[in-house]
PDB file of C-alpha atoms in Angstrom:
ATOM      1  CA  MET W   1       7.256  -6.196  13.877  1.00 97.00           C
ATOM      2  CA  GLU W   2       4.076  -6.888  11.924  1.00 98.00           C
ATOM      3  CA  VAL W   3       3.456  -6.011   8.282  1.00 98.00           C
ATOM      4  CA  THR W   4      -0.057  -5.831   6.881  1.00 98.00           C
ATOM      5  CA  LYS W   5      -0.376  -5.898   3.118  1.00 98.00           C
ATOM      6  CA  LEU W   6      -3.147  -3.840   1.612  1.00 98.00           C
ATOM      7  CA  GLU W   7      -3.996  -3.742  -2.080  1.00 98.00           C
ATOM      8  CA  HIS W   8      -1.185  -3.286  -4.599  1.00 97.00           C
ATOM      9  CA  ALA W   9       1.816  -1.388  -3.173  1.00 97.00           C
ATOM     10  CA  CYS W  10       0.528  -0.291   0.228  1.00 98.00           C
ATOM     11  CA  GLN W  11       1.892  -1.796   3.445  1.00 98.00           C
ATOM     12  CA  ILE W  12       1.255  -0.939   7.094  1.00 98.00           C
ATOM     13  CA  VAL W  13       4.122  -1.826   9.426  1.00 98.00           C
ATOM     14  CA  THR W  14       3.339  -2.003  13.144  1.00 98.00           C
ATOM     15  CA  GLU W  15       5.829  -1.970  15.998  1.00 98.00           C
ATOM     16  CA  GLY W  16       4.166  -1.835  19.407  1.00 97.00           C
ATOM     17  CA  SER W  17       1.486   0.850  19.179  1.00 96.00           C
ATOM     18  CA  ALA W  18       3.201   2.747  16.331  1.00 98.00           C
ATOM     19  CA  ARG W  19       2.419   2.362  12.651  1.00 98.00           C
ATOM     20  CA  LEU W  20       4.285   3.175   9.457  1.00 98.00           C
ATOM     21  CA  VAL W  21       2.321   3.461   6.199  1.00 98.00           C
ATOM     22  CA  ILE W  22       4.157   2.838   2.917  1.00 98.00           C
ATOM     23  CA  ASP W  23       2.817   3.864  -0.514  1.00 98.00           C
ATOM     24  CA  PRO W  24      -0.894   4.608   0.010  1.00 98.00           C
ATOM     25  CA  GLY W  25      -2.027   4.955  -3.607  1.00 98.00           C
ATOM     26  CA  ASN W  26      -5.222   4.904  -5.625  1.00 97.00           C
ATOM     27  CA  PHE W  27      -5.313   1.124  -6.155  1.00 98.00           C
ATOM     28  CA  THR W  28      -5.576   0.732  -2.374  1.00 97.00           C
ATOM     29  CA  ARG W  29      -8.623   1.015  -0.128  1.00 97.00           C
ATOM     30  CA  PRO W  30      -8.936   4.252   1.890  1.00 98.00           C
ATOM     31  CA  VAL W  31      -6.256   3.973   4.568  1.00 98.00           C
ATOM     32  CA  ASP W  32      -8.035   4.668   7.851  1.00 97.00           C
ATOM     33  CA  VAL W  33      -5.639   3.874  10.699  1.00 97.00           C
ATOM     34  CA  THR W  34      -4.457   5.566  13.873  1.00 98.00           C
ATOM     35  CA  GLY W  35      -1.110   5.459  15.627  1.00 98.00           C
ATOM     36  CA  VAL W  36       0.693   6.438  12.417  1.00 98.00           C
ATOM     37  CA  VAL W  37       4.043   8.132  13.041  1.00 98.00           C
ATOM     38  CA  ALA W  38       5.173   8.320   9.414  1.00 98.00           C
ATOM     39  CA  VAL W  39       4.071   7.860   5.820  1.00 98.00           C
ATOM     40  CA  VAL W  40       6.840   6.773   3.452  1.00 98.00           C
ATOM     41  CA  VAL W  41       6.237   7.229  -0.277  1.00 98.00           C
ATOM     42  CA  THR W  42       8.737   5.619  -2.633  1.00 98.00           C
ATOM     43  CA  HIS W  43       7.729   7.722  -5.655  1.00 98.00           C
ATOM     44  CA  GLU W  44       5.095  10.030  -7.063  1.00 97.00           C
ATOM     45  CA  HIS W  45       2.967   7.766  -9.282  1.00 98.00           C
ATOM     46  CA  PRO W  46      -0.687   7.705  -8.190  1.00 97.00           C
ATOM     47  CA  ASP W  47      -0.777   3.956  -7.627  1.00 98.00           C
ATOM     48  CA  HIS W  48       1.723   4.675  -4.810  1.00 98.00           C
ATOM     49  CA  VAL W  49       0.428   7.974  -3.455  1.00 98.00           C
ATOM     50  CA  THR W  50      -2.485  10.367  -3.790  1.00 96.00           C
ATOM     51  CA  PRO W  51      -3.067  13.642  -1.951  1.00 96.00           C
ATOM     52  CA  GLU W  52      -6.416  12.252  -0.775  1.00 96.00           C
ATOM     53  CA  GLN W  53      -4.855   9.218   0.875  1.00 97.00           C
ATOM     54  CA  VAL W  54      -2.117  11.260   2.538  1.00 97.00           C
ATOM     55  CA  ARG W  55      -4.533  13.914   3.754  1.00 96.00           C
ATOM     56  CA  ARG W  56      -6.840  11.237   5.193  1.00 97.00           C
ATOM     57  CA  ILE W  57      -3.933   9.720   7.129  1.00 98.00           C
ATOM     58  CA  LEU W  58      -2.643  13.087   8.372  1.00 97.00           C
ATOM     59  CA  ASP W  59      -6.092  14.227   9.471  1.00 97.00           C
ATOM     60  CA  ALA W  60      -6.359  11.122  11.662  1.00 97.00           C
ATOM     61  CA  ASN W  61      -2.695  11.327  12.751  1.00 98.00           C
ATOM     62  CA  PRO W  62      -1.729  15.017  12.893  1.00 95.00           C
ATOM     63  CA  GLY W  63       1.742  14.294  14.283  1.00 95.00           C
ATOM     64  CA  ALA W  64       2.757  11.987  11.442  1.00 98.00           C
ATOM     65  CA  VAL W  65       5.531  12.976   9.037  1.00 98.00           C
ATOM     66  CA  VAL W  66       5.640  12.302   5.308  1.00 98.00           C
ATOM     67  CA  ILE W  67       8.928  11.108   3.832  1.00 98.00           C
ATOM     68  CA  GLY W  68       9.827  10.605   0.178  1.00 98.00           C
ATOM     69  CA  PRO W  69      12.032  11.704  -2.724  1.00 98.00           C
ATOM     70  CA  ALA W  70      11.841  15.134  -4.346  1.00 97.00           C
ATOM     71  CA  GLY W  71       9.218  14.094  -6.894  1.00 96.00           C
ATOM     72  CA  VAL W  72       6.832  13.199  -4.076  1.00 97.00           C
ATOM     73  CA  ALA W  73       7.251  16.653  -2.546  1.00 96.00           C
ATOM     74  CA  ARG W  74       6.311  18.215  -5.881  1.00 94.00           C
ATOM     75  CA  ALA W  75       3.332  15.895  -6.324  1.00 94.00           C
ATOM     76  CA  LEU W  76       1.940  16.709  -2.880  1.00 95.00           C
ATOM     77  CA  ALA W  77       2.596  20.434  -3.020  1.00 91.00           C
ATOM     78  CA  GLY W  78      -1.041  21.110  -3.866  1.00 77.00           C
ATOM     79  CA  ALA W  79      -2.662  18.879  -1.254  1.00 68.00           C
ATOM     80  CA  ASP W  80      -4.880  21.080   0.921  1.00 62.00           C
ATOM     81  CA  GLY W  81      -4.490  21.401   4.632  1.00 51.00           C
ATOM     82  CA  ALA W  82      -0.815  21.525   5.642  1.00 43.00           C
ATOM     83  CA  ASP W  83       1.240  24.410   6.966  1.00 43.00           C
ATOM     84  CA  GLY W  84       4.699  25.218   5.689  1.00 40.00           C
ATOM     85  CA  ALA W  85       6.611  27.683   3.566  1.00 35.00           C
ATOM     86  CA  ASP W  86       9.709  25.928   2.235  1.00 42.00           C
ATOM     87  CA  GLY W  87      10.445  24.079  -0.986  1.00 42.00           C
ATOM     88  CA  SER W  88       9.154  20.759   0.348  1.00 46.00           C
ATOM     89  CA  GLY W  89       5.580  21.941   0.782  1.00 45.00           C
ATOM     90  CA  GLY W  90       3.488  25.031   1.105  1.00 41.00           C
ATOM     91  CA  ALA W  91       0.536  26.607   2.868  1.00 37.00           C
ATOM     92  CA  ASP W  92      -1.700  24.567   0.572  1.00 57.00           C
ATOM     93  CA  GLY W  93       0.458  21.448   0.449  1.00 83.00           C
ATOM     94  CA  VAL W  94       1.743  18.510   2.420  1.00 93.00           C
ATOM     95  CA  VAL W  95       5.238  19.054   3.791  1.00 95.00           C
ATOM     96  CA  VAL W  96       7.543  16.213   2.718  1.00 97.00           C
ATOM     97  CA  ASP W  97      10.843  15.356   4.329  1.00 98.00           C
ATOM     98  CA  VAL W  98      12.865  14.819   1.147  1.00 98.00           C
ATOM     99  CA  VAL W  99      15.233  11.836   1.073  1.00 98.00           C
ATOM    100  CA  THR W 100      17.441  10.093  -1.430  1.00 98.00           C
ATOM    101  CA  ALA W 101      19.809   7.114  -1.535  1.00 98.00           C
ATOM    102  CA  GLY W 102      22.021   6.916   1.542  1.00 98.00           C
ATOM    103  CA  ASP W 103      19.715   8.941   3.793  1.00 98.00           C
ATOM    104  CA  ARG W 104      18.411   7.628   7.119  1.00 98.00           C
ATOM    105  CA  ARG W 105      15.555   8.685   9.338  1.00 98.00           C
ATOM    106  CA  THR W 106      14.344   7.488  12.734  1.00 98.00           C
ATOM    107  CA  VAL W 107      10.655   8.016  13.451  1.00 98.00           C
ATOM    108  CA  GLY W 108       9.250   6.451  16.609  1.00 98.00           C
ATOM    109  CA  PRO W 109      10.415   2.818  16.682  1.00 98.00           C
ATOM    110  CA  PHE W 110      11.203   2.779  12.958  1.00 98.00           C
ATOM    111  CA  ASP W 111      14.736   3.084  11.619  1.00 98.00           C
ATOM    112  CA  LEU W 112      14.459   3.886   7.918  1.00 98.00           C
ATOM    113  CA  SER W 113      17.244   3.765   5.354  1.00 98.00           C
ATOM    114  CA  PHE W 114      16.755   4.702   1.708  1.00 98.00           C
ATOM    115  CA  HIS W 115      18.209   2.983  -1.335  1.00 98.00           C
ATOM    116  CA  GLY W 116      18.150   3.848  -5.042  1.00 97.00           C
ATOM    117  CA  THR W 117      17.239   7.031  -6.862  1.00 97.00           C
ATOM    118  CA  ARG W 118      15.271   6.204 -10.020  1.00 97.00           C
ATOM    119  CA  HIS W 119      12.099   4.409 -11.090  1.00 97.00           C
ATOM    120  CA  ASN W 120      12.581   1.453 -13.401  1.00 97.00           C
ATOM    121  CA  LEU W 121      12.223   2.176 -17.128  1.00 96.00           C
ATOM    122  CA  ILE W 122       8.671   1.835 -18.486  1.00 96.00           C
ATOM    123  CA  HIS W 123       9.428   3.034 -22.027  1.00 97.00           C
ATOM    124  CA  SER W 124      11.780   5.550 -23.614  1.00 97.00           C
ATOM    125  CA  SER W 125       8.811   7.889 -24.136  1.00 97.00           C
ATOM    126  CA  VAL W 126       7.863   7.882 -20.421  1.00 97.00           C
ATOM    127  CA  PRO W 127       9.901  10.153 -18.121  1.00 95.00           C
ATOM    128  CA  ILE W 128      11.787   8.360 -15.350  1.00 96.00           C
ATOM    129  CA  VAL W 129      10.867   9.731 -11.926  1.00 97.00           C
ATOM    130  CA  ASP W 130      12.591   9.701  -8.538  1.00 96.00           C
ATOM    131  CA  ASN W 131      12.255   6.463  -6.553  1.00 98.00           C
ATOM    132  CA  ALA W 132      13.639   5.712  -3.092  1.00 98.00           C
ATOM    133  CA  GLY W 133      13.269   2.173  -1.789  1.00 98.00           C
ATOM    134  CA  VAL W 134      12.964   1.910   1.996  1.00 98.00           C
ATOM    135  CA  LEU W 135      14.524  -0.588   4.395  1.00 98.00           C
ATOM    136  CA  VAL W 136      12.585  -0.727   7.673  1.00 98.00           C
ATOM    137  CA  ASN W 137      14.451  -1.598  10.880  1.00 98.00           C
ATOM    138  CA  GLY W 138      17.167  -3.270   8.819  1.00 98.00           C
ATOM    139  CA  ARG W 139      14.824  -6.127   7.933  1.00 98.00           C
ATOM    140  CA  LEU W 140      11.968  -5.314   5.525  1.00 98.00           C
ATOM    141  CA  PHE W 141      12.757  -3.801   2.117  1.00 98.00           C
ATOM    142  CA  HIS W 142      10.125  -2.186  -0.095  1.00 98.00           C
ATOM    143  CA  PRO W 143      11.829  -1.223  -3.382  1.00 98.00           C
ATOM    144  CA  GLY W 144       8.988   0.838  -4.840  1.00 98.00           C
ATOM    145  CA  ASP W 145       9.118   0.560  -8.619  1.00 98.00           C
ATOM    146  CA  SER W 146      12.759  -0.351  -8.968  1.00 98.00           C
ATOM    147  CA  TYR W 147      15.221  -3.202  -9.018  1.00 97.00           C
ATOM    148  CA  THR W 148      17.447  -1.558  -6.440  1.00 97.00           C
ATOM    149  CA  VAL W 149      19.596  -4.048  -4.546  1.00 98.00           C
ATOM    150  CA  PRO W 150      20.551  -2.574  -1.171  1.00 97.00           C
ATOM    151  CA  ASP W 151      24.190  -2.793  -0.141  1.00 95.00           C
ATOM    152  CA  VAL W 152      23.120  -4.518   3.082  1.00 96.00           C
ATOM    153  CA  PRO W 153      21.434  -7.908   3.610  1.00 96.00           C
ATOM    154  CA  VAL W 154      17.646  -8.015   3.219  1.00 98.00           C
ATOM    155  CA  GLU W 155      15.744 -10.439   5.414  1.00 98.00           C
ATOM    156  CA  VAL W 156      12.243  -9.784   4.060  1.00 98.00           C
ATOM    157  CA  LEU W 157      11.452  -8.438   0.579  1.00 98.00           C
ATOM    158  CA  ALA W 158       8.170  -6.949  -0.623  1.00 98.00           C
ATOM    159  CA  ALA W 159       8.611  -8.192  -4.186  1.00 98.00           C
ATOM    160  CA  PRO W 160       6.773  -6.464  -7.064  1.00 98.00           C
ATOM    161  CA  VAL W 161       5.225  -9.067  -9.378  1.00 98.00           C
ATOM    162  CA  GLY W 162       3.187  -7.040 -11.895  1.00 98.00           C
ATOM    163  CA  ALA W 163       3.742  -3.659 -13.581  1.00 97.00           C
ATOM    164  CA  PRO W 164       4.122  -1.966 -16.980  1.00 96.00           C
ATOM    165  CA  TRP W 165       7.864  -1.844 -16.285  1.00 97.00           C
ATOM    166  CA  LEU W 166       8.200  -5.426 -15.077  1.00 97.00           C
ATOM    167  CA  LYS W 167       9.466  -8.421 -17.039  1.00 97.00           C
ATOM    168  CA  VAL W 168       9.206 -11.712 -15.152  1.00 97.00           C
ATOM    169  CA  SER W 169      12.737 -12.846 -16.002  1.00 97.00           C
ATOM    170  CA  GLU W 170      14.120  -9.538 -14.694  1.00 98.00           C
ATOM    171  CA  MET W 171      11.990  -9.837 -11.554  1.00 98.00           C
ATOM    172  CA  MET W 172      13.443 -13.282 -10.921  1.00 98.00           C
ATOM    173  CA  ASP W 173      16.998 -12.043 -11.462  1.00 98.00           C
ATOM    174  CA  TYR W 174      16.319  -9.156  -9.087  1.00 98.00           C
ATOM    175  CA  VAL W 175      15.033 -11.412  -6.315  1.00 98.00           C
ATOM    176  CA  LEU W 176      17.996 -13.731  -6.792  1.00 97.00           C
ATOM    177  CA  ALA W 177      20.336 -10.741  -6.455  1.00 97.00           C
ATOM    178  CA  VAL W 178      18.656  -9.548  -3.237  1.00 98.00           C
ATOM    179  CA  GLY W 179      18.534 -13.071  -1.784  1.00 97.00           C
ATOM    180  CA  PRO W 180      15.907 -12.547   0.950  1.00 98.00           C
ATOM    181  CA  ARG W 181      15.102 -15.169   3.566  1.00 97.00           C
ATOM    182  CA  LEU W 182      11.415 -14.406   3.003  1.00 98.00           C
ATOM    183  CA  ALA W 183       9.513 -12.652   0.209  1.00 98.00           C
ATOM    184  CA  TYR W 184       5.895 -11.791  -0.333  1.00 98.00           C
ATOM    185  CA  PRO W 185       4.360 -10.547  -3.597  1.00 98.00           C
ATOM    186  CA  VAL W 186       3.124  -6.968  -3.960  1.00 98.00           C
ATOM    187  CA  HIS W 187       2.251  -4.582  -6.798  1.00 98.00           C
ATOM    188  CA  GLU W 188      -0.277  -7.024  -8.219  1.00 98.00           C
ATOM    189  CA  ALA W 189      -3.273  -4.843  -9.166  1.00 97.00           C
ATOM    190  CA  THR W 190      -2.511  -4.896 -12.901  1.00 96.00           C
ATOM    191  CA  LEU W 191      -2.609  -8.716 -13.015  1.00 98.00           C
ATOM    192  CA  SER W 192      -5.531 -11.084 -13.510  1.00 98.00           C
ATOM    193  CA  ASP W 193      -5.928 -13.909 -11.003  1.00 97.00           C
ATOM    194  CA  VAL W 194      -4.275 -16.230 -13.515  1.00 98.00           C
ATOM    195  CA  GLY W 195      -1.385 -13.826 -14.103  1.00 98.00           C
ATOM    196  CA  TYR W 196      -0.920 -13.285 -10.379  1.00 98.00           C
ATOM    197  CA  GLY W 197      -0.682 -17.023  -9.821  1.00 97.00           C
ATOM    198  CA  MET W 198       1.837 -17.414 -12.647  1.00 98.00           C
ATOM    199  CA  HIS W 199       4.039 -14.555 -11.509  1.00 98.00           C
ATOM    200  CA  THR W 200       3.911 -15.669  -7.883  1.00 98.00           C
ATOM    201  CA  GLY W 201       4.985 -19.130  -9.019  1.00 98.00           C
ATOM    202  CA  ARG W 202       8.035 -17.628 -10.714  1.00 98.00           C
ATOM    203  CA  LEU W 203       8.761 -15.649  -7.555  1.00 98.00           C
ATOM    204  CA  ARG W 204       8.780 -18.928  -5.619  1.00 98.00           C
ATOM    205  CA  GLU W 205      11.250 -20.414  -8.094  1.00 97.00           C
ATOM    206  CA  ALA W 206      13.612 -17.492  -7.498  1.00 97.00           C
ATOM    207  CA  VAL W 207      13.355 -17.502  -3.697  1.00 97.00           C
ATOM    208  CA  GLU W 208      13.187 -21.211  -2.903  1.00 95.00           C
ATOM    209  CA  PRO W 209      14.864 -23.422  -1.763  1.00 84.00           C
ATOM    210  CA  SER W 210      17.172 -20.971   0.037  1.00 92.00           C
ATOM    211  CA  GLY W 211      14.221 -18.906   1.257  1.00 96.00           C
ATOM    212  CA  SER W 212      10.439 -18.944   1.326  1.00 97.00           C
ATOM    213  CA  VAL W 213       7.472 -17.057  -0.111  1.00 98.00           C
ATOM    214  CA  VAL W 214       4.318 -16.088   1.762  1.00 98.00           C
ATOM    215  CA  VAL W 215       1.297 -14.894  -0.229  1.00 98.00           C
ATOM    216  CA  LEU W 216      -0.719 -12.283   1.671  1.00 98.00           C
ATOM    217  CA  ARG W 217      -4.191 -11.328   0.573  1.00 96.00           C
ATOM    218  CA  PRO W 218      -5.079  -7.653   1.095  1.00 97.00           C
ATOM    219  CA  GLY W 219      -5.651  -7.134   4.785  1.00 97.00           C
ATOM    220  CA  GLU W 220      -3.584 -10.120   5.914  1.00 98.00           C
ATOM    221  CA  SER W 221      -0.558  -9.702   8.170  1.00 98.00           C
ATOM    222  CA  LEU W 222       2.817 -11.289   8.714  1.00 97.00           C
ATOM    223  CA  THR W 223       4.948 -11.134  11.845  1.00 97.00           C
ATOM    224  CA  ILE W 224       8.657 -10.852  11.088  1.00 94.00           C
TER     225      ILE W 224
END
């Protein structure tokens, strides 16, 4: 299984000829890939999903499904071009297969399990939205914007390192609680180069020596 990190929160996971896209938001380049069987969106914030990104992917991959929590379904309800008439989409919206903590889906070669229900707190004045972290093939966990610790072992963690909701000490405690064999930093678009280096250094302190950290530049891939 290969994971390619794009900018910020977006990942493309490849297994054979099939691809899974996670969190294609507006801090990420236009996602132009084929072979996509599913798009997983952890939550509705635009740095994790936009109707334009999803529509671009679906136009190139008409058989792909979109999976995410209820807030994502509401956010994509107005995206032009999809058919459907139920509460998870409409004639003018993208149909979303709604999931929450404890749900599982199998799409192509990807076994997906979902963990957590809520976005981490930004501030008391900012509403907390739905968030469902995804564990891919029992190995790679993308928590979205949360500190959800799955109730199963995590081999590889996509670890957020920069966000309005993130405090470095809490990030380190979170990574220590998950205890991955391997972590790589994501969710970095709000950081300067200096800040990214500092936060990645703290990530290393939390993961090593029991595990390791790999820093992927946007577009680089890792085989796991």
